[in-house]
Short mmCIF file of C-alpha atoms in Angstrom, two decimals:
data_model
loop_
_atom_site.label_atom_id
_atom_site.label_comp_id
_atom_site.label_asym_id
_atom_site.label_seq_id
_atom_site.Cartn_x
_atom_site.Cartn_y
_atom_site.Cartn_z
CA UNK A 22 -28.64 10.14 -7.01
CA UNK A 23 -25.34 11.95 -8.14
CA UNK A 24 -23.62 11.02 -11.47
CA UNK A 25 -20.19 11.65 -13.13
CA UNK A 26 -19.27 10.64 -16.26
CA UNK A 27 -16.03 8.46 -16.10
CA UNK A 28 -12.74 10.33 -17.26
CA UNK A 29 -11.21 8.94 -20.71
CA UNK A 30 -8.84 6.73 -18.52
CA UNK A 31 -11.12 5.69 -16.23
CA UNK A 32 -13.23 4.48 -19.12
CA UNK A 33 -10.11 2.64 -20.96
CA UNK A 34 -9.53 0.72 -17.67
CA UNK A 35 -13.47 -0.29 -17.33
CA UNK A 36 -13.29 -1.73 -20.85
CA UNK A 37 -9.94 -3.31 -21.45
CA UNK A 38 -11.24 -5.79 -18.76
CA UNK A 39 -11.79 -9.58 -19.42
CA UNK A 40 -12.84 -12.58 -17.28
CA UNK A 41 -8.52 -13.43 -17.97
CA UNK A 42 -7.45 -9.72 -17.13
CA UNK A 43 -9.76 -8.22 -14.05
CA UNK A 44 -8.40 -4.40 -13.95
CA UNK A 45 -8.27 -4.24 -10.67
CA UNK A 46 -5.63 -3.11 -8.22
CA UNK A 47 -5.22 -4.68 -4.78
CA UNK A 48 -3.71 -4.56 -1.49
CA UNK A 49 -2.30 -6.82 0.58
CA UNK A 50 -1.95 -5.09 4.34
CA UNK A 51 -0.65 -7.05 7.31
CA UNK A 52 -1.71 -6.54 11.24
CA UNK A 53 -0.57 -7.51 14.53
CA UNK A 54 -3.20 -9.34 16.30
CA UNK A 55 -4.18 -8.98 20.06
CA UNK A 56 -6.00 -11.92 19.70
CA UNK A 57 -7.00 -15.04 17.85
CA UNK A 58 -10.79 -13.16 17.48
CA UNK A 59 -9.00 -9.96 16.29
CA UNK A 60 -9.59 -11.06 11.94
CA UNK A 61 -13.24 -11.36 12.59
CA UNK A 62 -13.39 -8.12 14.63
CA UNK A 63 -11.71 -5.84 11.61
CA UNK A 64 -14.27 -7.47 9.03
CA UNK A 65 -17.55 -6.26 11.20
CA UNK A 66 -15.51 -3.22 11.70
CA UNK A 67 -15.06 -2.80 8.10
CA UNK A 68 -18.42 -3.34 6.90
CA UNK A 69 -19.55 -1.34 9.55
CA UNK A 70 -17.44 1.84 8.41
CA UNK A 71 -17.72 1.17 4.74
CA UNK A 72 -21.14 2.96 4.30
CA UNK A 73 -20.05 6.30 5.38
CA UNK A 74 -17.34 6.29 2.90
CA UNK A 75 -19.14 7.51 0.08
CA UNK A 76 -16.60 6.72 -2.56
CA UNK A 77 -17.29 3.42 -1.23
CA UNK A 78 -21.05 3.49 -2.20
CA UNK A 79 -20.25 4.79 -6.10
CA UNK A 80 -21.31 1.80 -8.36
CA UNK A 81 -20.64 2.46 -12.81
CA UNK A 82 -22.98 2.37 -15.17
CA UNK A 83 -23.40 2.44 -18.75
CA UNK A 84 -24.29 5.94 -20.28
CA UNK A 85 -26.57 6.20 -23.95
CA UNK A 86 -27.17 9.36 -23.81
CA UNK A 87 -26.72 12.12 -26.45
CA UNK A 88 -22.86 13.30 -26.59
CA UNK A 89 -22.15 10.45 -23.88
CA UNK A 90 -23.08 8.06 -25.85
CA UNK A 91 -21.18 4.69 -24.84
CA UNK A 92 -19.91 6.24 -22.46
CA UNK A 93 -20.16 5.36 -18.46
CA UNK A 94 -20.57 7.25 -15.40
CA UNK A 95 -20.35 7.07 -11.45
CA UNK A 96 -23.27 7.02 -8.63
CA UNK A 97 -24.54 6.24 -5.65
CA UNK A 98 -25.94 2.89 -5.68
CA UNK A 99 -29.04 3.02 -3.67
CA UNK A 100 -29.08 -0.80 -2.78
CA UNK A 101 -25.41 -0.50 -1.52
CA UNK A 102 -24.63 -3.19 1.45
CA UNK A 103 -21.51 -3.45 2.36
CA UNK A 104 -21.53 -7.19 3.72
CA UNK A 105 -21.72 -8.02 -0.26
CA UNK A 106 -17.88 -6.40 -0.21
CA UNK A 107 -16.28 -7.31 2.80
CA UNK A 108 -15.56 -10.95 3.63
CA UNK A 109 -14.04 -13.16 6.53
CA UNK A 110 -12.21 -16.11 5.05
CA UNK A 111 -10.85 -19.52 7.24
CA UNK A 112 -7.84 -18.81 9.18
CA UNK A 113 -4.39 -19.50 6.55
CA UNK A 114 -0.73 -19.47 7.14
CA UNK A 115 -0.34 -18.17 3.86
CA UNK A 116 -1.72 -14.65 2.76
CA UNK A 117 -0.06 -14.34 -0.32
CA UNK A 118 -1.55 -17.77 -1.48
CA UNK A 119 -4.99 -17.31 -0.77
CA UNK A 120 -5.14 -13.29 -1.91
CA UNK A 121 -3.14 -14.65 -5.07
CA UNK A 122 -6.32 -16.72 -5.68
CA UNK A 123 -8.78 -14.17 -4.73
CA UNK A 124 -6.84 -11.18 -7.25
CA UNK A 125 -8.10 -13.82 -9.99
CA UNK A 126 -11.79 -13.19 -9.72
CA UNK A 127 -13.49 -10.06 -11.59
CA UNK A 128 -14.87 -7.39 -9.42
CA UNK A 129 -18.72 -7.96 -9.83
CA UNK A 130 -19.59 -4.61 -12.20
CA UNK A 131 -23.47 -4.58 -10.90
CA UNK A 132 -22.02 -3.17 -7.47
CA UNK A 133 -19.83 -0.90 -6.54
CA UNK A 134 -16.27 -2.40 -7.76
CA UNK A 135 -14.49 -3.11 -4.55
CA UNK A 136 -13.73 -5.69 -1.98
CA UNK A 137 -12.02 -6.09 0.94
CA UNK A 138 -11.32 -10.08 2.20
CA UNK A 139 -10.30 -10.47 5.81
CA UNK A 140 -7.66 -13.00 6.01
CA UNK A 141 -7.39 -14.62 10.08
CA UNK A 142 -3.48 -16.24 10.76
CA UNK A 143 -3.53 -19.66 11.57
CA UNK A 144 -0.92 -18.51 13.79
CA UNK A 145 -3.73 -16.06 15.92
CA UNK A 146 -1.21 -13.07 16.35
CA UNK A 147 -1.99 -11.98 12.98
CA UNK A 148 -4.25 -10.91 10.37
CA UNK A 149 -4.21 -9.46 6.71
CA UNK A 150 -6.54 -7.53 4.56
CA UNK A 151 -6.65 -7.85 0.85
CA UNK A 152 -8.53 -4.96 -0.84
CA UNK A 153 -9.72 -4.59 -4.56
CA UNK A 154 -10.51 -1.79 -6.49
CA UNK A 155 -11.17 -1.31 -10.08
CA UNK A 156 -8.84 1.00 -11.90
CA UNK A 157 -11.96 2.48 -12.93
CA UNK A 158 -13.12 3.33 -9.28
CA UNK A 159 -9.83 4.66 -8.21
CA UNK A 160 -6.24 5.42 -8.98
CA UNK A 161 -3.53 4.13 -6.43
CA UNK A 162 -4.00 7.40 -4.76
CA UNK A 163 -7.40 7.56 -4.66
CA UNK A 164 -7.49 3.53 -3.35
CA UNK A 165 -5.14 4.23 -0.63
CA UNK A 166 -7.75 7.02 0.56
CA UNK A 167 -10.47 4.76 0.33
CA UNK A 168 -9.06 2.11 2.56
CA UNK A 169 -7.58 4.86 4.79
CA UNK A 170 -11.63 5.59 5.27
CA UNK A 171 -12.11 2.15 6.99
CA UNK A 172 -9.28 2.25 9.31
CA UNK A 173 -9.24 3.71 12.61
CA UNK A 174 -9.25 7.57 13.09
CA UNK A 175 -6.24 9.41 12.98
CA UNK A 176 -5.87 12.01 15.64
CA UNK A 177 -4.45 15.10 12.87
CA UNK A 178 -4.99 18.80 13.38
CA UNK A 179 -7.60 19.98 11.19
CA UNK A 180 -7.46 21.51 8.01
CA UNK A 181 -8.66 24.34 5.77
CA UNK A 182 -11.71 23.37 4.13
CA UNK A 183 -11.50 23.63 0.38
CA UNK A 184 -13.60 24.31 -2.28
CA UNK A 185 -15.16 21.00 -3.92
CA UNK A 186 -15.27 21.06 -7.75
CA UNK A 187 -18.74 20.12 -8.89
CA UNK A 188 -19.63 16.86 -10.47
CA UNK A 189 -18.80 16.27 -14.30
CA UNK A 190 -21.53 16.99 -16.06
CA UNK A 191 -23.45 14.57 -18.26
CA UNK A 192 -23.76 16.97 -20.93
CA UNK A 193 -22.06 19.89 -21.42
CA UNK A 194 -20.83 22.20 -24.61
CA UNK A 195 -18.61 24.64 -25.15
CA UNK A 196 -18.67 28.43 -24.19
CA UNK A 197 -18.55 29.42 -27.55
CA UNK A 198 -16.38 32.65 -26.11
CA UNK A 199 -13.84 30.06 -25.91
CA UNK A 200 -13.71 28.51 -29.34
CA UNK A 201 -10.30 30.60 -30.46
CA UNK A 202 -8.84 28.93 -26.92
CA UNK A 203 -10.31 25.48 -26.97
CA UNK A 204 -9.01 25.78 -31.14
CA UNK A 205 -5.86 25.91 -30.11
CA UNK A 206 -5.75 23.38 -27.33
CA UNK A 207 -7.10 20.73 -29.97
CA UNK A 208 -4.40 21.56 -32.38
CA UNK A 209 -1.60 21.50 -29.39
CA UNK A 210 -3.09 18.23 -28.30
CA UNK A 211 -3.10 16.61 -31.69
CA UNK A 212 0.71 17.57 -31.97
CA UNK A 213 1.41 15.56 -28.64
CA UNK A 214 -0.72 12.70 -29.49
CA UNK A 215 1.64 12.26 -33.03
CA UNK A 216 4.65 12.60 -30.91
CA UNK A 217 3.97 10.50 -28.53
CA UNK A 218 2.86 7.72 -31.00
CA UNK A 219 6.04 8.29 -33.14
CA UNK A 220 7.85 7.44 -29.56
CA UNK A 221 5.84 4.34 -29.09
CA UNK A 222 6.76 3.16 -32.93
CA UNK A 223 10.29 4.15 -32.30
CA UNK A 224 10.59 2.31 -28.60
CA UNK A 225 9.67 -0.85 -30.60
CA UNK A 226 12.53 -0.82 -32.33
CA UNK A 227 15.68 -3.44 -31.46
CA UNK A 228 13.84 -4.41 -28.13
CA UNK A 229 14.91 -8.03 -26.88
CA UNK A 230 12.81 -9.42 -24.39
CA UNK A 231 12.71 -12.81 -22.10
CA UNK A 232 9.68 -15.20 -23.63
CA UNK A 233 9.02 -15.23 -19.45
CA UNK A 234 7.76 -11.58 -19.57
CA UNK A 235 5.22 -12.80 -22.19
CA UNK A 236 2.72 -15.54 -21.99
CA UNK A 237 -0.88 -16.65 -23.51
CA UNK A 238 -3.56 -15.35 -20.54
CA UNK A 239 -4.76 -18.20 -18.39
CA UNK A 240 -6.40 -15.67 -16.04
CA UNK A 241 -4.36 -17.37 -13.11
CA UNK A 242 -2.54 -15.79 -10.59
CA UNK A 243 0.37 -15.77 -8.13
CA UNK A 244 1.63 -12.97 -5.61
CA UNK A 245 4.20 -12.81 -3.74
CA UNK A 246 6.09 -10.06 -1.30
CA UNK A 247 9.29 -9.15 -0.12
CA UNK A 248 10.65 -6.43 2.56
CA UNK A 249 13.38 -4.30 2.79
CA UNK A 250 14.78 -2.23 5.06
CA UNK A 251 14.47 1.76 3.96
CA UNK A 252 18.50 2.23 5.36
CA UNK A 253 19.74 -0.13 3.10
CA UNK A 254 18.15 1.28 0.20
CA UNK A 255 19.41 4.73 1.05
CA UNK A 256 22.95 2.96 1.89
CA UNK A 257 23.25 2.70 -2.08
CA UNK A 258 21.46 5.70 -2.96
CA UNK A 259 24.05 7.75 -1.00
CA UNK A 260 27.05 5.56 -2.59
CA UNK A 261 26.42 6.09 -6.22
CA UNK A 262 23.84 8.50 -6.48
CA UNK A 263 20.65 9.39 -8.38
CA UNK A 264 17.34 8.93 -6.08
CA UNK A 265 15.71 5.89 -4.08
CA UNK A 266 13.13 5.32 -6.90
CA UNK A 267 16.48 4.61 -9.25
CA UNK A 268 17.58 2.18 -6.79
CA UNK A 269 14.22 0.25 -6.06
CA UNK A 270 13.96 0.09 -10.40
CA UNK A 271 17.74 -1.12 -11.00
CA UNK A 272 16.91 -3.72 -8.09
CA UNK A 273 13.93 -5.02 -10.22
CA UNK A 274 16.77 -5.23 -13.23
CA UNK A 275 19.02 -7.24 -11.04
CA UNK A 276 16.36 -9.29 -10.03
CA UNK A 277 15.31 -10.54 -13.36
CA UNK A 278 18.94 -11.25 -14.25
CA UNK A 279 19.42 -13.41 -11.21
CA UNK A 280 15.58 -14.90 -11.58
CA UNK A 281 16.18 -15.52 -15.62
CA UNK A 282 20.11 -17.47 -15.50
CA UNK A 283 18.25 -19.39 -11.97
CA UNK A 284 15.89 -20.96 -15.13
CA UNK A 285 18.61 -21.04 -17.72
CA UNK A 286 17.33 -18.74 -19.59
CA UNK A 287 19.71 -16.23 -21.60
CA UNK A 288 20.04 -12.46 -20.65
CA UNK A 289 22.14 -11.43 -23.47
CA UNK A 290 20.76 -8.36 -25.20
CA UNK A 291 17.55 -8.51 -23.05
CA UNK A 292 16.25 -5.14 -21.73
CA UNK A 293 12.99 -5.32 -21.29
CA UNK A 294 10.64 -2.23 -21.77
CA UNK A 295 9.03 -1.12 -18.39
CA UNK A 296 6.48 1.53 -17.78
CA UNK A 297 6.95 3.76 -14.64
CA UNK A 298 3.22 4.94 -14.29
CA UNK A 299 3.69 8.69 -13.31
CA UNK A 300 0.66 10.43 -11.66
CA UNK A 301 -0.27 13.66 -12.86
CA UNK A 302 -2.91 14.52 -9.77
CA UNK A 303 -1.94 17.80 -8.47
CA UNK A 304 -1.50 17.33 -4.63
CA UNK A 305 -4.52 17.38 -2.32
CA UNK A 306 -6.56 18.04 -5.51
CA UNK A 307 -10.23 18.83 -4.15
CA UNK A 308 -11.76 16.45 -6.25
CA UNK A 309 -9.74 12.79 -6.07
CA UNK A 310 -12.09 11.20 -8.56
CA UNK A 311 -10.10 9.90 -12.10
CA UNK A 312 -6.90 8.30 -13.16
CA UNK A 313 -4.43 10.91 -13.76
CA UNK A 314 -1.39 8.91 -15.13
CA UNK A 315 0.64 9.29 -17.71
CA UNK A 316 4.22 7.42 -17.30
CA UNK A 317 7.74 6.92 -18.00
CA UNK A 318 9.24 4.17 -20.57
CA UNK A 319 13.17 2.82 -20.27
CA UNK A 320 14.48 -0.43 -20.76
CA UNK A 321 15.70 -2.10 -18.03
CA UNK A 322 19.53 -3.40 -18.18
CA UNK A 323 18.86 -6.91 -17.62
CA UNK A 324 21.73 -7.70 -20.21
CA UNK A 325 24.56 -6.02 -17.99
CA UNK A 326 26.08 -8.39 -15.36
CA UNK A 327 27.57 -5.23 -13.28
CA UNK A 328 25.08 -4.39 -10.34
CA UNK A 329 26.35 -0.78 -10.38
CA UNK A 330 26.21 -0.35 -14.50
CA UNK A 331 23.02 -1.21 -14.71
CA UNK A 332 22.08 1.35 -11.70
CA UNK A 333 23.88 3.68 -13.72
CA UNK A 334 21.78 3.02 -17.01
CA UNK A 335 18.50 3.37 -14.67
CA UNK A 336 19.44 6.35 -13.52
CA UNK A 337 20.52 7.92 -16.70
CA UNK A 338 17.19 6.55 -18.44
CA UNK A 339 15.26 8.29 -15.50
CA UNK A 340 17.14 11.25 -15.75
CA UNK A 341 16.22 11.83 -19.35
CA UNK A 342 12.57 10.81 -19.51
CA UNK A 343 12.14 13.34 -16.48
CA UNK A 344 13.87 16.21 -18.36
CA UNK A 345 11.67 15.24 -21.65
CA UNK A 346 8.47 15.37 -19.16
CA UNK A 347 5.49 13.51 -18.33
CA UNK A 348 3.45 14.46 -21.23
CA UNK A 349 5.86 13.15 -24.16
CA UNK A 350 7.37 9.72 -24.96
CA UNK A 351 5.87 6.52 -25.33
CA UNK A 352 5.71 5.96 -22.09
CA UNK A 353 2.74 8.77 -21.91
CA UNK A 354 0.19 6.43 -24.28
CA UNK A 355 -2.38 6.54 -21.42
CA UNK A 356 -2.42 10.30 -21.91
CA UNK A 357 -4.00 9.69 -25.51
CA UNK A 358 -7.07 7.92 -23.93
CA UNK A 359 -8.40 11.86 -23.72
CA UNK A 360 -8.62 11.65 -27.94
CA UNK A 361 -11.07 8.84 -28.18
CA UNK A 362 -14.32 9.12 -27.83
CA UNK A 363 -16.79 7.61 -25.61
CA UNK A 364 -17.80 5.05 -28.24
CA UNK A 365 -14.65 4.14 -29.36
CA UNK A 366 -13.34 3.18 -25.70
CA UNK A 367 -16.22 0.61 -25.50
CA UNK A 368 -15.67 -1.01 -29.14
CA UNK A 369 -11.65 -1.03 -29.02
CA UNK A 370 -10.99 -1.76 -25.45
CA UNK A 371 -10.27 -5.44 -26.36
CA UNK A 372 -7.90 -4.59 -28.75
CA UNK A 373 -6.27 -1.70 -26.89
CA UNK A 374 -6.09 -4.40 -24.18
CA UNK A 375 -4.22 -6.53 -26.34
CA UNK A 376 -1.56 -3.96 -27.83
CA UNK A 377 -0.11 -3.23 -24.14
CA UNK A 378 2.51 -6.12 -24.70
CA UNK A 379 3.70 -4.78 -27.97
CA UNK A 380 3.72 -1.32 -25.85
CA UNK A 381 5.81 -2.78 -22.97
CA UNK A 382 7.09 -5.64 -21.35
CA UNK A 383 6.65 -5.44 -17.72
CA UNK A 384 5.17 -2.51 -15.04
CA UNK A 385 7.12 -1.26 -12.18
CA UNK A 386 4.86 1.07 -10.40
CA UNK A 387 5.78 3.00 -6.37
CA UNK A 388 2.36 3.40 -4.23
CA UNK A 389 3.28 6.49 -1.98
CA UNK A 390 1.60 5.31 1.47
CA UNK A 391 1.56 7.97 4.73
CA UNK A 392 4.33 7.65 7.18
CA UNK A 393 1.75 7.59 9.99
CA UNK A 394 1.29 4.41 11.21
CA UNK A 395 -2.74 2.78 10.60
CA UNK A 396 -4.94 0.40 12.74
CA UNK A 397 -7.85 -1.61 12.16
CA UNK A 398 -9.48 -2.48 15.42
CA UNK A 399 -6.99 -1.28 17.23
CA UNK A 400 -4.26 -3.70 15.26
CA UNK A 401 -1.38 -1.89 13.95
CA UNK A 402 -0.48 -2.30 10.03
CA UNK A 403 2.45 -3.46 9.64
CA UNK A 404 3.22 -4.39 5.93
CA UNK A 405 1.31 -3.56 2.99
CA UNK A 406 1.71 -4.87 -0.43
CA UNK A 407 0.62 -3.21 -3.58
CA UNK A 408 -0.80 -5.32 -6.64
CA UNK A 409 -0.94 -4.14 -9.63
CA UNK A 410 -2.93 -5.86 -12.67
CA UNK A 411 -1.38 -7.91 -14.68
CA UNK A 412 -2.11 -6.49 -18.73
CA UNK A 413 -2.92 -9.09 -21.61
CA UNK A 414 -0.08 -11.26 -23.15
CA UNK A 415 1.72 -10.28 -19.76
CA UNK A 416 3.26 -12.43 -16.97
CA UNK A 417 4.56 -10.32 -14.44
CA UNK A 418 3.47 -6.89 -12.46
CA UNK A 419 5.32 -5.05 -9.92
CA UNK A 420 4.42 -2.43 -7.42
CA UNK A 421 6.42 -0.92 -4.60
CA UNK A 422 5.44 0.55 -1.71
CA UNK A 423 7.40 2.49 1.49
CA UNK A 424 5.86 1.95 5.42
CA UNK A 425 7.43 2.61 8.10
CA UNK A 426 11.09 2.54 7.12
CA UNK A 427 10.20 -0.83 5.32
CA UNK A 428 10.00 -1.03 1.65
CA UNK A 429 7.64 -3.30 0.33
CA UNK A 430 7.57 -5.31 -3.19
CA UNK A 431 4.39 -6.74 -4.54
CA UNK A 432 5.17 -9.28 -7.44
CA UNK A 433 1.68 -10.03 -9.73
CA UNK A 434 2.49 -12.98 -11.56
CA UNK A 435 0.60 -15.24 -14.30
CA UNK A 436 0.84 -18.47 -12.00
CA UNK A 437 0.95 -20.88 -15.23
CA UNK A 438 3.88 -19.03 -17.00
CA UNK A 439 5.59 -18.16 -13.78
CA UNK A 440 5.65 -20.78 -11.33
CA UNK A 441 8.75 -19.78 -9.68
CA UNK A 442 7.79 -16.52 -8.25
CA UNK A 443 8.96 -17.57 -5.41
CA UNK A 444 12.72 -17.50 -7.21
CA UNK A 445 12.13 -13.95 -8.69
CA UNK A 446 10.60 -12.72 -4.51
CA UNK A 447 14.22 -14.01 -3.38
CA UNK A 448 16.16 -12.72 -6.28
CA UNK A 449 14.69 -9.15 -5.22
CA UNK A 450 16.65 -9.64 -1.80
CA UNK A 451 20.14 -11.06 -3.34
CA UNK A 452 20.07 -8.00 -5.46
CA UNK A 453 19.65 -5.39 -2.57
CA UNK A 454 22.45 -7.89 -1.09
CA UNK A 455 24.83 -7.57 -4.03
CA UNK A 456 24.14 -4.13 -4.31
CA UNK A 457 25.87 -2.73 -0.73
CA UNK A 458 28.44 -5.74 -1.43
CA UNK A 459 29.46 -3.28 -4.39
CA UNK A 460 28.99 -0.30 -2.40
CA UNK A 461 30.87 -1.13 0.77
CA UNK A 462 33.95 -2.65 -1.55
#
């Protein structure tokens, strides 16, 4: 049995967790059906594919061992079955209610931390997919490669092969050739760290925020989805500018504005604090394993009742946290997971859990997803929804994905502090709406 130890990240995520914040990410994928039998033939198919996916088969476990100690690691579970991760549920005309329900429940930690729940349409010309995966298991990258391993073949040329890295080791120590070197690092490292938590003091400072974006964790949730069309999107980007990730983040802005005066709540001098998770994983890196995030932090013009202004301010705020870099700011905390050690992951994890609201407000995270169009059973996909988890003292999570010249927003939502998601999914669209108004004037 092969074992890595988890990377600082990956360890953070695997103990922040409570029963009232699961860390895991989902999925929410939608097929066409070719028949009413066509949700129970993807789950055998999926259980029947899932054991030659070997990230599939990687369960965590603790690690006590000299320098790892309190630590955790990845391996091959031996007992691995995967009908104890894929499930066939009654037929719904609701997927976003019923995977709402099912993104409460903790992954079970025993077994490798992922599920997949087959969803049948009462309507029989459909079908959807909700898959889970701990943030410890896998990154959005690395979860959209898992659950490309269960789908059906892709015909692509073939590729190089590459050189895989070897597995961390459990316990290693420095090439003492490399003390002056590894010296330096640590010093350089320490320098960023302070930085980086001066910015996160500093970003504190004069932030108004809607009481919505906050609530007490009652481990409930609510999801909801909305689509729009790539063109339109691009419609605005080429009017005013900047890049489609600006757009899809101002629309989020709008959307609170619109969702916030719909419950009479004020906007003035709100601007909440969102993290833009930013991935750091070179591209086709040879070994996929580990979080490699660090992210962006800007406050989101919710205050500003000009559609265009606050596209502008997005924009601007993007502009400048990409110029400072990935690796400085307060919105690269996750970076200083790497400066804790093993044992002090496990014993602060609650509390680090606990300090994301006073870090930020609200996530607003973009999935990439292939243009290549996937099939289960022969089904095509034709929506998928990312879901992102929902941090303590928290209400609301958003992820974005583009398929297909669609783009997709998955809203996370505490369902006891926001009941109206519903009003914030439509919101979403009325912005986009507003937005080529503006344009087109």
């Amino acid at each position: 049995m092969t074992a890595d130890l988890l990377a600082p990240l990956d360890l953070a995520f695997w103990n922040i967790e409570s029963d009232r914040h699961p860390m895991h990410l989902g999925a929410l994928g939608v097929f066409s059906a070719h028949s009413p039998t066509a949700g129970a033939h993807a789950a055998d198919l999926l259980a029947a594919r899932a054991a030659a996916v070997p990230g599939l088969r990687m369960r965590i476990r603790d690690v006590w061992q000299p320098l790892a100690f309190g630590s955790a690691a990845r391996e091959t579970d031996p007992d691995f079955d995967p009908l104890n991760h894929v499930r066939l549920h009654a037929p719904t005309a609701d997927f976003h209610a019923v995977a709402g329900r099912l993104m409460e429940r903790p992954l079970e930690r025993g077994r490798p931390p992922w599920e997949a729940h087959v969803l049948p349409g009462e309507d029989g010309v459909s079908f959807a997919v909700l898959f889970k995966f701990h943030h410890a298991l896998a990154d959005g990258l690395r979860a959209l490669k898992l659950a490309a391993g269960v789908m059906d073949p892709l015909d692509l040329p073939e590729r190089t092969p590459r050189s895989i890295e070897p597995p961390r080791p459990m316990l290693a120590l420095p090439d003492v050739r490399r003390v002056p070197e590894l010296v330096r690092g640590a010093l350089s490292d320490v320098g960023r760290a302070l930085d980086i938590g001066a910015s996160v003091a500093l970003s504190a400072l004069g932030v108004s925020s809607s009481s919505a974006l906050k609530s007490t964790p009652t481990g409930t949730r609510s999801i909801a989805g909305v689509d729009l069309d790539i063109d339109d999107v691009h419609r605005v980007r080429k009017a005013v500018g900047g890049t489609v990730n600006d757009v899809l983040i101002a629309v989020v802005a709008g959307a609170l504005r619109r969702w916030l005066e719909e419950r009479g709540d004020g906007t003035d001098g709100v601007a909440p604090r969102a993290l833009i998770p930013v991935s750091k994983r070179r591209p086709r890196a040879a070994s996929p394993q580990g979080n490699r995030l660090s992210g962006y932090l800007i406050r989101l013009p919710v205050d500003n009742p000009d559609p265009l202004a606050r596209l502008d301010r997005v924009r601007t705020a993007m502009v400048r946290n990409k110029d400072a870099g990935p690796n400085r700011g307060a919105g690269a905390v996750a970076l200083l997971a790497d400066h804790v050690p093993a044992l002090g992951h496990r014993l602060g994890g609650p509390l680090v859990g606990q300090a994301a609201r006073l870090w930020f407000d609200i996530l607003v995270t973009s999935v990439p997803l292939p243009g290549l169009g996937l099939r289960l059973g022969g089904d095509p996909l034709t929506a998928v929804y990312p879901l992102a988890p929902l941090a303590p003292g928290q209400s609301l999570a958003v992820a974005i994905s583009t398929y297909r010249n669609q783009v997709h927003y998955g809203l996370v939502a505490d369902a006891s502090a926001v009941p109206d998601l519903d009003v914030l999914a439509r919101a979403v669209t009325d912005e986009v709406d507003s937005l080529i108004a503006v344009c087109d004037q």
